[in-house]
Amino acid sequence: MADELKGNYEKVSKTFDALFHEMEKAVIGQREIVEQIVIAILADANVLVEGYPGLGKTMTIKTLARTMDLKFSRIQHTPDVMPSDITGTEIIEEVNGKRFFKFQQGPVFANIVLADEINRATPKTQSSLLEAMQEKQVTVGNKTYKLDPPFFILATQNPIEQEGTYPLPEAQQDRFLFKILMGYPTFEEEVKIAEQYTKKMEQPDIKAVMNKQTVLALQTLARQVPISNDLLERAVKIVEKTRTTPDKIEYGASPRASIGIITAAKARALLMGRNHVSEKDIEYVALPILRHRIILTFEAERKGVTRDDVIKEIVQKVK
Amino acid sequence: MADDNNKVKKIAHILKEIQITLLHFVIFEALINTVLLFLVCYLVLILLGITGIYAGIPALAYLGFAIARKLSSSDVKQVEEKHEILRERLRTIRDNQDQDNFMVQKLVEEVEGKLKVVPISSFFNTKKAVSTILITAVLCFLIITATIFQVKVVDASKAVSYLKNKIIKTTAEKEGSAFGTDATYGDQSKLLALGNNAETITLTGEAGEHDQKLDDRNIATEYPNLGSATQNNEQALNKDEQELIKKYFNEVSKRR
């Protein structure tokens, strides 16, 4: 399939059409969320989703793993979760009377990992996951274990019930490409959800439309999507503007945001079936990339200005 | 691989052709507008009674400015603005010519196909060209009519002449003209008038008679007052003239 994709570009957009079709069998609505998660996978990056319980976060990522035929694991974070519960640990095994240490892989050794309620884990546990995100490897004792590519983490946060939590500091949130805000479905969507999930006990039959090699090939293709110098400069200007708006933004985004915008724009262009980056791609990805990388001034917050408002204003002004 | 390299080179060639074609249109449009501007200025000048040749100055200035401004704007962007199907694609190709990967190759193929349906005539604004030619014809007719019947709204030629002389005078005062100033020679215009017309100067009196060689004549007997000639001559001149001569020699000595 990977070789077929390279030889036949049109097959790429058909593959994504098939993926969204399969996703819609299990995930009703939330098309934009699914698109953003797929963009992040194509960009070989990770996503932080903030949403209330019961919106289908687990269902979405589980279904996605099935359509991509990738190994999926889930980590439910609580304050007592230890780093070894995530990375794995060495256990004693006895064979023929001889005992030796054997490394038991933790749930992080998967292709798609759902880190549920990451803000409930202790900073030490959060940092072990962050090493996996950034370095695509895990260190246990004095040994380093490489994670099997592609590797993608979808971390979730609950915006309510913040008591007893350890919010991710901005420096660590910066490592997530997107911060996606998951909202409630529309009335019609909720009717469909209620109808579908009260009819049958069985889960919808989801077919795999691609495999691991295809995903890796698509990630390589996404990097190859060409971008004009004008758009490249516009992306950097947008990020720079977040650092030069002192009346509304106290701390702006870093160059990591510039890299993120361009990589994500390329991935989106590929997802949309285009072989070049458009200014709409830049405008689309700027919001989820920047919303967790800026800190507003007290004055702006007092006036009720949100991060999204400021980012939209910057994207409109910078041409 | 060789085919892929050829495709990218082909696009480089196409981009260059677009650039040359657009340049031709830019120059053509600039020339038409320059001619129009020249004719308008010419008409205005002859209606003011001033030599029409001065209309060349703003026309040439406009020509240089128009070409420079058009050349500084992106040629590829101009093509994209006229054709939505090429939007962002040409610029992307232009900026990624040196990259040889699958996605760029696909983009090159797509642009190649789309460029085939873009006619060169789409860059030529026929309406504007026709209206410019019609206006030019009307202006030519007006200029010819005004010249034949010597139509003048205002006679500004004297004012222009006065201005020109003023500029020359001011320049001469600042730089110290070889002809001196009014303080040295009196009214400059008389000097200039002298240079323009043929004058017959007849020298009369003692300073003018050279019929005999000086060594054959007894200077002392014939010109008893020669020793004090300068003084006599000075006394013969009025005070203003004496002052004028003194100033002249002062000026000359300063220059030495």
Coordinates of C-alpha atoms in Angstrom, one line a residue:
Chain A
M1 CA 0.0 0.0 0.0
A2 CA 2.8 2.4 0.9
D3 CA 4.4 1.9 -2.6
E4 CA 1.0 2.3 -4.2
L5 CA 0.6 5.6 -2.5
K6 CA 3.8 7.0 -3.8
G7 CA 3.1 6.0 -7.4
N8 CA -0.5 7.1 -7.4
Y9 CA -1.2 10.4 -5.6
E10 CA -4.9 10.3 -6.1
K11 CA -5.0 7.1 -4.0
V12 CA -3.9 9.2 -1.0
S13 CA -7.1 11.3 -0.9
K14 CA -9.2 8.2 -1.5
T15 CA -7.5 6.5 1.5
F16 CA -8.4 9.4 3.7
D17 CA -12.0 9.4 2.4
A18 CA -12.2 5.8 3.4
L19 CA -10.8 6.5 6.8
F20 CA -13.4 9.2 7.6
H21 CA -16.1 7.0 6.3
E22 CA -15.1 4.2 8.7
M23 CA -14.7 6.7 11.6
E24 CA -18.3 8.0 11.0
K25 CA -19.6 4.5 11.7
A26 CA -18.6 4.8 15.4
V27 CA -18.0 8.6 16.0
I28 CA -20.9 10.7 15.1
G29 CA -20.1 14.4 14.4
Q30 CA -16.7 15.6 15.8
R31 CA -15.4 15.6 12.2
E32 CA -13.1 18.5 13.0
I33 CA -11.7 16.8 16.0
V34 CA -11.0 13.7 14.0
E35 CA -9.3 15.7 11.3
Q36 CA -7.1 17.5 13.7
I37 CA -6.1 14.2 15.3
V38 CA -5.2 12.7 11.9
I39 CA -3.2 15.9 11.1
A40 CA -1.2 15.4 14.3
I41 CA -0.6 11.8 13.4
L42 CA 0.6 12.7 9.9
A43 CA 2.8 15.4 11.5
D44 CA 4.3 12.7 13.8
A45 CA 3.3 14.8 16.8
N46 CA 1.0 14.5 19.9
V47 CA -2.3 16.0 20.9
L48 CA -3.8 17.3 24.1
V49 CA -7.6 17.2 24.2
E50 CA -9.6 19.1 26.7
G51 CA -13.2 18.2 27.1
Y52 CA -15.9 17.1 29.6
P53 CA -16.4 13.5 30.3
G54 CA -18.6 11.4 28.0
L55 CA -17.9 13.2 24.8
G56 CA -16.3 10.3 23.0
K57 CA -12.6 10.9 23.4
T58 CA -11.7 7.3 24.1
M59 CA -14.1 6.1 21.4
T60 CA -12.6 8.4 18.8
I61 CA -9.0 7.4 19.4
K62 CA -9.8 3.7 19.7
T63 CA -11.7 3.8 16.4
L64 CA -8.9 5.6 14.8
A65 CA -6.4 3.0 16.0
R66 CA -8.6 0.3 14.4
T67 CA -8.9 2.1 11.1
M68 CA -5.1 2.4 11.0
D69 CA -4.6 -1.1 12.2
L70 CA -2.3 0.2 15.0
K71 CA -1.7 -1.2 18.5
F72 CA -3.7 0.8 21.0
S73 CA -3.3 1.2 24.8
R74 CA -5.0 3.3 27.4
I75 CA -3.5 4.8 30.6
Q76 CA -5.9 6.0 33.2
H77 CA -4.0 8.5 35.3
T78 CA -4.6 8.8 39.0
P79 CA -2.4 10.5 41.6
D80 CA -1.0 7.1 42.6
V81 CA 0.2 6.0 39.1
M82 CA 3.9 5.6 39.1
P83 CA 6.3 6.1 36.2
S84 CA 7.0 2.4 36.1
D85 CA 3.3 1.8 35.6
I86 CA 3.6 3.6 32.3
T87 CA 7.0 2.7 31.0
G88 CA 7.3 -0.8 32.3
T89 CA 9.5 -2.4 34.9
E90 CA 11.9 -5.2 35.4
I91 CA 10.5 -8.3 36.9
I92 CA 12.1 -11.5 38.2
E93 CA 11.5 -14.5 36.0
E94 CA 12.5 -18.0 36.9
V95 CA 13.3 -20.5 34.2
N96 CA 14.7 -23.9 35.0
G97 CA 15.5 -22.9 38.5
K98 CA 17.4 -19.8 37.3
R99 CA 16.2 -16.4 38.1
F100 CA 16.8 -13.4 35.9
F101 CA 15.4 -9.9 35.4
K102 CA 13.2 -9.5 32.4
F103 CA 11.8 -6.1 31.3
Q104 CA 8.1 -6.1 31.2
Q105 CA 6.9 -3.4 28.7
G106 CA 4.4 -0.9 30.0
P107 CA 1.3 0.4 28.2
V108 CA 3.4 3.1 26.6
F109 CA 4.8 0.4 24.2
A110 CA 2.0 0.8 21.7
N111 CA 1.5 2.9 18.5
I112 CA -1.4 4.9 19.8
V113 CA -1.6 5.7 23.5
L114 CA -4.5 7.3 25.2
A115 CA -3.3 9.1 28.4
D116 CA -6.5 9.8 30.1
E117 CA -6.7 12.7 32.6
I118 CA -3.0 13.4 32.4
N119 CA -3.4 16.3 34.8
R120 CA -4.3 13.9 37.6
A121 CA -0.9 12.2 37.5
T122 CA 2.0 13.5 39.5
P123 CA 4.6 15.6 37.8
K124 CA 7.1 12.7 38.0
T125 CA 4.7 10.4 36.1
Q126 CA 3.9 13.1 33.6
S127 CA 7.6 13.6 32.9
S128 CA 8.0 9.9 32.1
L129 CA 5.3 10.2 29.5
L130 CA 6.7 13.4 28.1
E131 CA 10.1 11.7 27.5
A132 CA 8.3 9.1 25.4
M133 CA 6.5 11.8 23.5
Q134 CA 9.6 13.9 22.8
E135 CA 12.3 11.3 22.3
K136 CA 10.2 8.3 21.2
Q137 CA 12.0 6.2 23.7
V138 CA 11.7 5.1 27.3
T139 CA 14.5 4.9 29.9
V140 CA 14.2 2.3 32.6
G141 CA 17.1 2.1 35.0
N142 CA 20.2 2.5 32.8
K143 CA 18.6 1.0 29.7
T144 CA 16.9 2.8 26.9
Y145 CA 14.1 1.2 24.9
K146 CA 13.0 2.6 21.5
L147 CA 9.3 2.8 20.9
D148 CA 7.8 1.3 17.8
P149 CA 7.0 3.9 15.1
P150 CA 4.5 5.4 14.5
F151 CA 4.0 6.6 18.0
F152 CA 1.2 8.9 19.0
I153 CA -0.1 10.1 22.3
L154 CA -3.5 11.6 22.8
A155 CA -3.6 13.1 26.3
T156 CA -6.8 14.3 27.8
Q157 CA -7.7 16.9 30.5
N158 CA -10.9 17.5 32.3
P159 CA -11.6 21.2 32.5
I160 CA -13.8 20.7 35.6
E161 CA -12.9 18.8 38.9
Q162 CA -9.5 20.5 39.1
E163 CA -9.1 19.8 42.8
G164 CA -6.2 17.5 43.5
T165 CA -4.8 17.8 40.0
Y166 CA -1.4 18.7 38.7
P167 CA -2.0 21.0 35.7
L168 CA 0.6 20.6 33.0
P169 CA 2.9 23.6 33.1
E170 CA 3.1 25.6 29.9
A171 CA 6.7 24.4 29.2
Q172 CA 5.3 20.8 29.0
Q173 CA 2.1 21.7 27.2
D174 CA 4.4 23.2 24.5
R175 CA 5.4 19.6 23.6
F176 CA 1.9 18.9 22.3
L177 CA 1.3 20.0 18.8
F178 CA -2.4 20.7 19.2
K179 CA -4.6 21.5 22.1
I180 CA -8.1 20.6 20.9
L181 CA -11.2 21.8 22.7
M182 CA -13.8 19.1 22.5
G183 CA -17.3 20.5 22.8
Y184 CA -20.8 19.0 23.0
P185 CA -22.4 17.5 19.9
T186 CA -25.3 19.3 18.2
F187 CA -28.8 18.2 19.0
E188 CA -29.2 16.2 15.8
E189 CA -25.8 14.5 16.4
E190 CA -26.8 13.6 19.9
V191 CA -30.1 12.1 18.7
K192 CA -28.1 10.0 16.2
I193 CA -25.7 8.9 19.0
A194 CA -28.5 8.0 21.3
E195 CA -30.2 6.0 18.6
Q196 CA -27.1 4.2 17.5
Y197 CA -25.8 3.2 20.9
T198 CA -29.1 2.1 22.3
K199 CA -30.0 -0.2 19.4
K200 CA -27.3 -2.8 19.6
M201 CA -24.9 -4.2 22.1
E202 CA -22.2 -4.8 19.5
Q203 CA -19.8 -2.2 18.5
P204 CA -19.9 -1.1 14.9
D205 CA -17.7 -3.1 12.5
I206 CA -14.7 -0.9 11.7
K207 CA -12.5 -2.0 8.9
A208 CA -8.8 -1.1 8.7
V209 CA -8.1 1.1 5.7
M210 CA -4.4 1.4 6.2
N211 CA -1.6 -0.2 8.1
K212 CA 1.5 0.8 9.9
Q213 CA 3.6 1.0 6.8
T214 CA 1.0 3.2 5.1
V215 CA 0.9 5.6 8.1
L216 CA 4.7 5.9 8.0
A217 CA 4.6 6.5 4.2
L218 CA 2.0 9.2 4.7
Q219 CA 4.1 10.8 7.4
T220 CA 7.0 11.0 4.9
L221 CA 4.7 12.3 2.2
A222 CA 3.4 15.0 4.5
R223 CA 6.9 16.3 5.1
Q224 CA 7.4 16.5 1.3
V225 CA 4.4 18.8 0.6
P226 CA 6.0 22.0 -0.8
I227 CA 5.2 25.4 0.7
S228 CA 5.9 28.8 -0.8
N229 CA 8.2 31.2 0.9
D230 CA 5.4 33.7 1.4
L231 CA 3.4 31.3 3.5
L232 CA 6.5 30.1 5.4
E233 CA 7.1 33.7 6.4
R234 CA 3.5 34.3 7.2
A235 CA 3.6 31.4 9.7
V236 CA 6.7 32.8 11.3
K237 CA 5.2 36.3 11.4
I238 CA 2.1 35.0 13.2
V239 CA 4.2 33.4 15.9
E240 CA 6.4 36.4 16.2
K241 CA 3.3 38.6 16.6
T242 CA 2.4 36.6 19.7
R243 CA 5.7 37.9 21.2
T244 CA 5.1 41.5 20.2
T245 CA 1.6 42.1 21.5
P246 CA 2.4 43.1 25.1
D247 CA -1.0 44.7 25.7
K248 CA -2.7 41.3 25.4
I249 CA -0.1 38.6 25.5
E250 CA 2.4 38.4 28.4
Y251 CA 4.3 35.4 27.1
G252 CA 4.3 34.5 23.4
A253 CA 5.0 31.2 21.5
S254 CA 8.4 29.8 20.8
P255 CA 10.0 28.8 17.5
R256 CA 8.6 25.3 18.2
A257 CA 5.2 26.8 17.3
S258 CA 6.6 28.0 14.0
I259 CA 7.8 24.5 13.2
G260 CA 4.5 23.1 14.4
I261 CA 2.4 25.4 12.2
I262 CA 4.3 24.6 9.0
T263 CA 4.4 20.8 9.7
A264 CA 0.7 20.7 10.5
A265 CA -0.1 22.9 7.5
K266 CA 1.7 20.4 5.2
A267 CA -0.1 17.5 6.9
R268 CA -3.5 19.3 6.4
A269 CA -2.7 20.0 2.7
L270 CA -2.1 16.3 2.2
L271 CA -5.3 15.4 4.1
M272 CA -7.3 17.8 1.9
G273 CA -5.8 16.1 -1.2
R274 CA -3.6 19.1 -2.2
N275 CA 0.0 18.9 -3.2
H276 CA 0.9 22.3 -2.0
V277 CA 0.2 24.3 1.2
S278 CA -2.5 26.9 1.0
E279 CA -3.0 30.0 3.3
K280 CA -6.1 28.4 4.5
D281 CA -4.0 25.5 6.0
I282 CA -1.9 28.0 7.9
E283 CA -5.0 29.8 9.2
Y284 CA -6.7 26.5 10.2
V285 CA -3.8 25.1 12.2
A286 CA -2.7 28.3 13.9
L287 CA -5.5 28.2 16.4
P288 CA -5.0 24.7 18.0
I289 CA -1.3 25.2 17.8
L290 CA -1.1 28.5 19.6
R291 CA -3.9 28.4 22.1
H292 CA -1.8 26.5 24.7
R293 CA 1.5 28.3 24.0
I294 CA 0.5 31.9 25.0
I295 CA -0.3 33.5 28.3
L296 CA -2.6 36.4 28.3
T297 CA -2.0 39.6 30.4
F298 CA -4.0 40.2 33.5
E299 CA -5.6 43.1 31.8
A300 CA -6.8 41.0 28.8
E301 CA -8.2 38.3 31.1
R302 CA -10.0 40.9 33.2
K303 CA -11.7 42.2 30.1
G304 CA -12.8 38.7 29.3
V305 CA -10.6 38.3 26.2
T306 CA -9.9 34.6 25.5
R307 CA -6.8 33.1 23.9
D308 CA -8.8 32.1 20.9
D309 CA -10.0 35.7 20.3
V310 CA -6.4 37.0 20.4
I311 CA -5.1 34.3 18.1
K312 CA -7.9 34.9 15.6
E313 CA -7.2 38.6 15.6
I314 CA -3.5 38.0 15.0
V315 CA -4.2 35.6 12.1
Q316 CA -6.5 38.2 10.5
K317 CA -4.0 41.0 10.9
V318 CA -0.9 39.2 9.7
K319 CA -0.9 38.7 5.9
Chain B
M1 CA 14.8 10.2 -12.4
A2 CA 15.9 11.9 -15.6
D3 CA 12.3 12.6 -16.5
D4 CA 11.7 14.2 -13.1
N5 CA 14.8 16.4 -13.5
N6 CA 13.5 17.4 -16.9
K7 CA 10.1 18.3 -15.5
V8 CA 11.6 20.6 -12.9
K9 CA 13.8 22.2 -15.5
K10 CA 10.8 22.6 -17.8
I11 CA 9.0 24.5 -15.1
A12 CA 12.0 26.8 -14.6
H13 CA 11.9 27.4 -18.3
I14 CA 8.1 28.1 -18.2
L15 CA 8.5 30.5 -15.3
K16 CA 11.2 32.4 -17.2
E17 CA 8.9 32.6 -20.3
I18 CA 6.1 33.9 -18.1
Q19 CA 8.5 36.5 -16.8
I20 CA 9.6 37.6 -20.3
T21 CA 6.0 37.7 -21.6
L22 CA 4.9 39.8 -18.6
L23 CA 7.8 42.1 -19.1
H24 CA 6.8 42.7 -22.7
F25 CA 3.3 43.6 -21.6
V26 CA 4.6 45.8 -18.8
I27 CA 6.8 47.8 -21.2
F28 CA 4.0 48.0 -23.8
E29 CA 1.5 49.3 -21.3
A30 CA 4.1 51.7 -19.8
L31 CA 4.9 53.1 -23.3
I32 CA 1.2 53.6 -24.2
N33 CA 0.6 55.5 -20.9
T34 CA 3.8 57.5 -21.4
V35 CA 2.6 58.6 -24.9
L36 CA -0.7 59.5 -23.4
L37 CA 0.9 61.5 -20.7
F38 CA 3.2 63.2 -23.2
L39 CA 0.3 64.3 -25.4
V40 CA -1.7 65.6 -22.4
C41 CA 1.2 67.6 -21.1
Y42 CA 2.0 68.8 -24.7
L43 CA -1.6 70.0 -25.1
V44 CA -1.5 71.8 -21.8
L45 CA 1.8 73.5 -22.6
I46 CA 0.8 74.7 -26.0
L47 CA -2.5 76.1 -24.5
L48 CA -0.3 78.0 -22.1
G49 CA 1.9 79.2 -24.9
I50 CA 5.0 77.3 -23.7
T51 CA 7.2 75.1 -25.9
G52 CA 5.6 71.6 -26.0
I53 CA 9.0 69.8 -25.9
Y54 CA 9.0 70.2 -22.1
A55 CA 6.3 67.6 -21.9
G56 CA 9.0 65.0 -22.4
I57 CA 10.2 65.5 -18.9
P58 CA 7.2 64.2 -17.0
A59 CA 6.6 61.6 -19.6
L60 CA 10.1 60.1 -19.3
A61 CA 9.9 60.3 -15.5
Y62 CA 6.7 58.4 -15.6
L63 CA 8.1 55.8 -18.0
G64 CA 11.0 55.1 -15.6
F65 CA 8.8 55.0 -12.6
A66 CA 6.1 52.8 -14.2
I67 CA 8.6 50.2 -15.4
A68 CA 10.4 50.1 -12.1
R69 CA 7.2 49.7 -10.1
K70 CA 5.9 46.9 -12.3
L71 CA 9.2 45.0 -12.3
S72 CA 9.4 45.2 -8.5
S73 CA 6.1 43.5 -8.1
S74 CA 6.0 39.7 -8.3
D75 CA 5.4 38.4 -11.9
V76 CA 4.2 35.0 -10.7
K77 CA 1.7 36.6 -8.3
Q78 CA 0.3 38.6 -11.2
V79 CA -0.4 35.4 -13.1
E80 CA -2.0 33.8 -10.1
E81 CA -4.2 36.8 -9.5
K82 CA -5.6 36.5 -13.0
H83 CA -6.0 32.7 -12.9
E84 CA -7.6 31.1 -9.9
I85 CA -6.6 27.6 -11.0
L86 CA -2.9 28.6 -10.5
R87 CA -3.4 30.3 -7.2
E88 CA -0.5 29.6 -4.8
R89 CA 0.8 26.8 -7.1
L90 CA 3.1 28.9 -9.2
R91 CA 4.7 30.5 -6.2
T92 CA 5.1 27.1 -4.6
I93 CA 6.8 25.8 -7.7
R94 CA 9.0 28.8 -8.0
D95 CA 10.2 28.4 -4.4
N96 CA 10.7 24.7 -4.5
Q97 CA 12.4 24.2 -7.9
D98 CA 15.5 22.7 -6.3
Q99 CA 13.5 20.1 -4.4
D100 CA 13.0 16.8 -6.2
N101 CA 10.5 14.8 -4.3
F102 CA 7.2 13.0 -5.2
M103 CA 4.9 15.9 -4.1
V104 CA 6.8 18.5 -6.0
Q105 CA 6.8 16.3 -9.1
K106 CA 3.0 15.9 -8.8
L107 CA 2.6 19.7 -8.4
V108 CA 4.8 20.3 -11.4
E109 CA 2.6 18.0 -13.5
E110 CA -0.5 19.7 -12.3
V111 CA 0.8 23.2 -13.1
E112 CA 2.1 22.1 -16.5
G113 CA -1.4 21.0 -17.4
K114 CA -3.1 24.1 -16.1
L115 CA -0.6 26.5 -17.8
K116 CA -1.6 25.0 -21.2
V117 CA -5.1 26.4 -20.8
V118 CA -3.9 29.9 -19.8
P119 CA -3.9 32.1 -22.9
I120 CA -1.2 34.8 -23.3
S121 CA -4.0 37.2 -24.4
S122 CA -5.4 37.1 -20.9
F123 CA -2.7 39.4 -19.7
F124 CA -3.6 42.0 -22.3
N125 CA -6.3 44.4 -21.3
T126 CA -8.0 45.0 -24.7
K127 CA -10.6 47.4 -23.4
K128 CA -8.0 49.6 -21.7
A129 CA -5.7 49.5 -24.8
V130 CA -8.5 50.5 -27.2
S131 CA -9.7 53.3 -24.9
T132 CA -6.1 54.6 -24.6
I133 CA -5.7 54.6 -28.4
L134 CA -9.0 56.5 -28.8
I135 CA -8.0 59.1 -26.2
T136 CA -4.6 59.4 -27.9
A137 CA -6.3 60.1 -31.3
V138 CA -8.5 62.7 -29.7
L139 CA -5.6 64.4 -28.1
C140 CA -3.6 64.4 -31.4
F141 CA -6.6 66.1 -33.0
L142 CA -6.8 68.7 -30.3
I143 CA -3.1 69.4 -30.5
I144 CA -3.2 69.8 -34.3
T145 CA -6.2 72.1 -34.0
A146 CA -4.6 74.2 -31.2
T147 CA -1.3 74.5 -33.2
I148 CA -3.1 75.5 -36.5
F149 CA -5.3 78.1 -34.9
Q150 CA -2.7 79.1 -32.3
V151 CA -5.1 78.7 -29.5
K152 CA -3.9 79.9 -26.2
V153 CA -5.7 80.0 -22.9
V154 CA -3.1 82.0 -21.1
D155 CA 0.2 83.3 -22.5
A156 CA 2.6 82.0 -19.9
S157 CA 5.7 82.3 -22.1
K158 CA 6.8 85.6 -20.6
A159 CA 6.4 84.2 -17.2
V160 CA 8.5 81.2 -18.1
S161 CA 11.1 83.4 -19.7
Y162 CA 11.2 85.6 -16.6
L163 CA 11.6 82.5 -14.5
K164 CA 14.4 81.1 -16.6
N165 CA 16.3 84.4 -16.4
K166 CA 15.7 84.5 -12.7
I167 CA 17.2 81.1 -12.3
I168 CA 20.2 81.9 -14.4
K169 CA 20.7 85.1 -12.5
T170 CA 20.5 83.4 -9.1
T171 CA 22.8 80.7 -10.3
A172 CA 25.3 83.3 -11.5
E173 CA 25.1 85.2 -8.2
K174 CA 25.8 82.0 -6.2
E175 CA 28.6 80.7 -8.3
G176 CA 30.2 84.0 -9.3
S177 CA 29.8 84.1 -13.1
A178 CA 32.7 84.9 -15.4
F179 CA 30.6 87.7 -16.7
G180 CA 30.5 89.3 -13.2
T181 CA 27.4 90.7 -11.6
D182 CA 25.3 93.9 -11.9
A183 CA 27.6 95.6 -9.4
T184 CA 30.5 95.0 -11.8
Y185 CA 29.1 95.6 -15.2
G186 CA 25.7 97.2 -14.7
D187 CA 22.6 95.6 -16.3
Q188 CA 23.4 92.0 -17.3
S189 CA 20.8 92.0 -20.0
K190 CA 22.6 94.6 -22.0
L191 CA 25.7 92.4 -21.9
L192 CA 23.8 89.4 -23.1
A193 CA 22.1 91.5 -25.7
L194 CA 25.5 92.5 -26.9
G195 CA 26.5 88.9 -27.4
N196 CA 23.4 88.1 -29.4
N197 CA 23.6 90.9 -32.1
A198 CA 26.3 92.0 -34.4
E199 CA 27.5 95.4 -33.3
T200 CA 29.8 97.8 -35.2
I201 CA 32.0 99.5 -32.7
T202 CA 33.7 102.6 -33.8
L203 CA 36.5 103.8 -31.5
T204 CA 36.9 107.5 -31.6
G205 CA 39.2 110.0 -29.9
E206 CA 42.8 109.7 -28.9
A207 CA 42.6 106.0 -27.9
G208 CA 41.3 105.1 -31.4
E209 CA 43.7 106.7 -33.9
H210 CA 46.3 104.2 -35.2
D211 CA 46.9 105.4 -38.7
Q212 CA 50.6 105.6 -38.1
K213 CA 53.0 103.4 -36.4
L214 CA 53.8 104.6 -32.9
D215 CA 57.5 104.6 -33.4
D216 CA 57.2 107.0 -36.4
R217 CA 55.4 109.5 -34.3
N218 CA 56.5 111.8 -31.7
I219 CA 54.4 110.7 -28.9
A220 CA 55.4 113.5 -26.7
T221 CA 54.5 116.2 -29.2
E222 CA 51.3 114.5 -30.5
Y223 CA 50.2 113.2 -27.1
P224 CA 51.5 115.7 -24.6
N225 CA 49.1 114.5 -22.0
L226 CA 49.8 110.8 -22.4
G227 CA 51.6 110.5 -19.1
S228 CA 48.6 111.7 -17.3
A229 CA 46.2 110.1 -19.8
T230 CA 44.8 107.7 -17.3
Q231 CA 44.1 110.5 -14.9
N232 CA 42.6 112.6 -17.7
N233 CA 40.5 109.7 -18.8
E234 CA 39.4 109.2 -15.4
Q235 CA 38.4 112.7 -14.9
A236 CA 36.6 112.5 -18.3
L237 CA 34.4 109.7 -16.9
N238 CA 31.5 110.3 -14.6
K239 CA 31.6 108.9 -11.0
D240 CA 29.4 106.0 -11.7
E241 CA 31.5 104.8 -14.6
Q242 CA 34.6 105.3 -12.6
E243 CA 33.2 103.1 -9.8
L244 CA 32.2 100.5 -12.3
I245 CA 35.7 100.3 -13.8
K246 CA 37.3 100.1 -10.3
K247 CA 35.0 97.3 -9.4
Y248 CA 35.8 95.4 -12.6
F249 CA 39.5 95.6 -12.0
N250 CA 39.0 94.5 -8.3
E251 CA 37.0 91.5 -9.5
V252 CA 39.7 90.6 -12.0
S253 CA 42.5 90.9 -9.4
K254 CA 40.5 88.7 -7.1
R255 CA 40.3 86.0 -9.7
R256 CA 44.1 86.1 -10.2

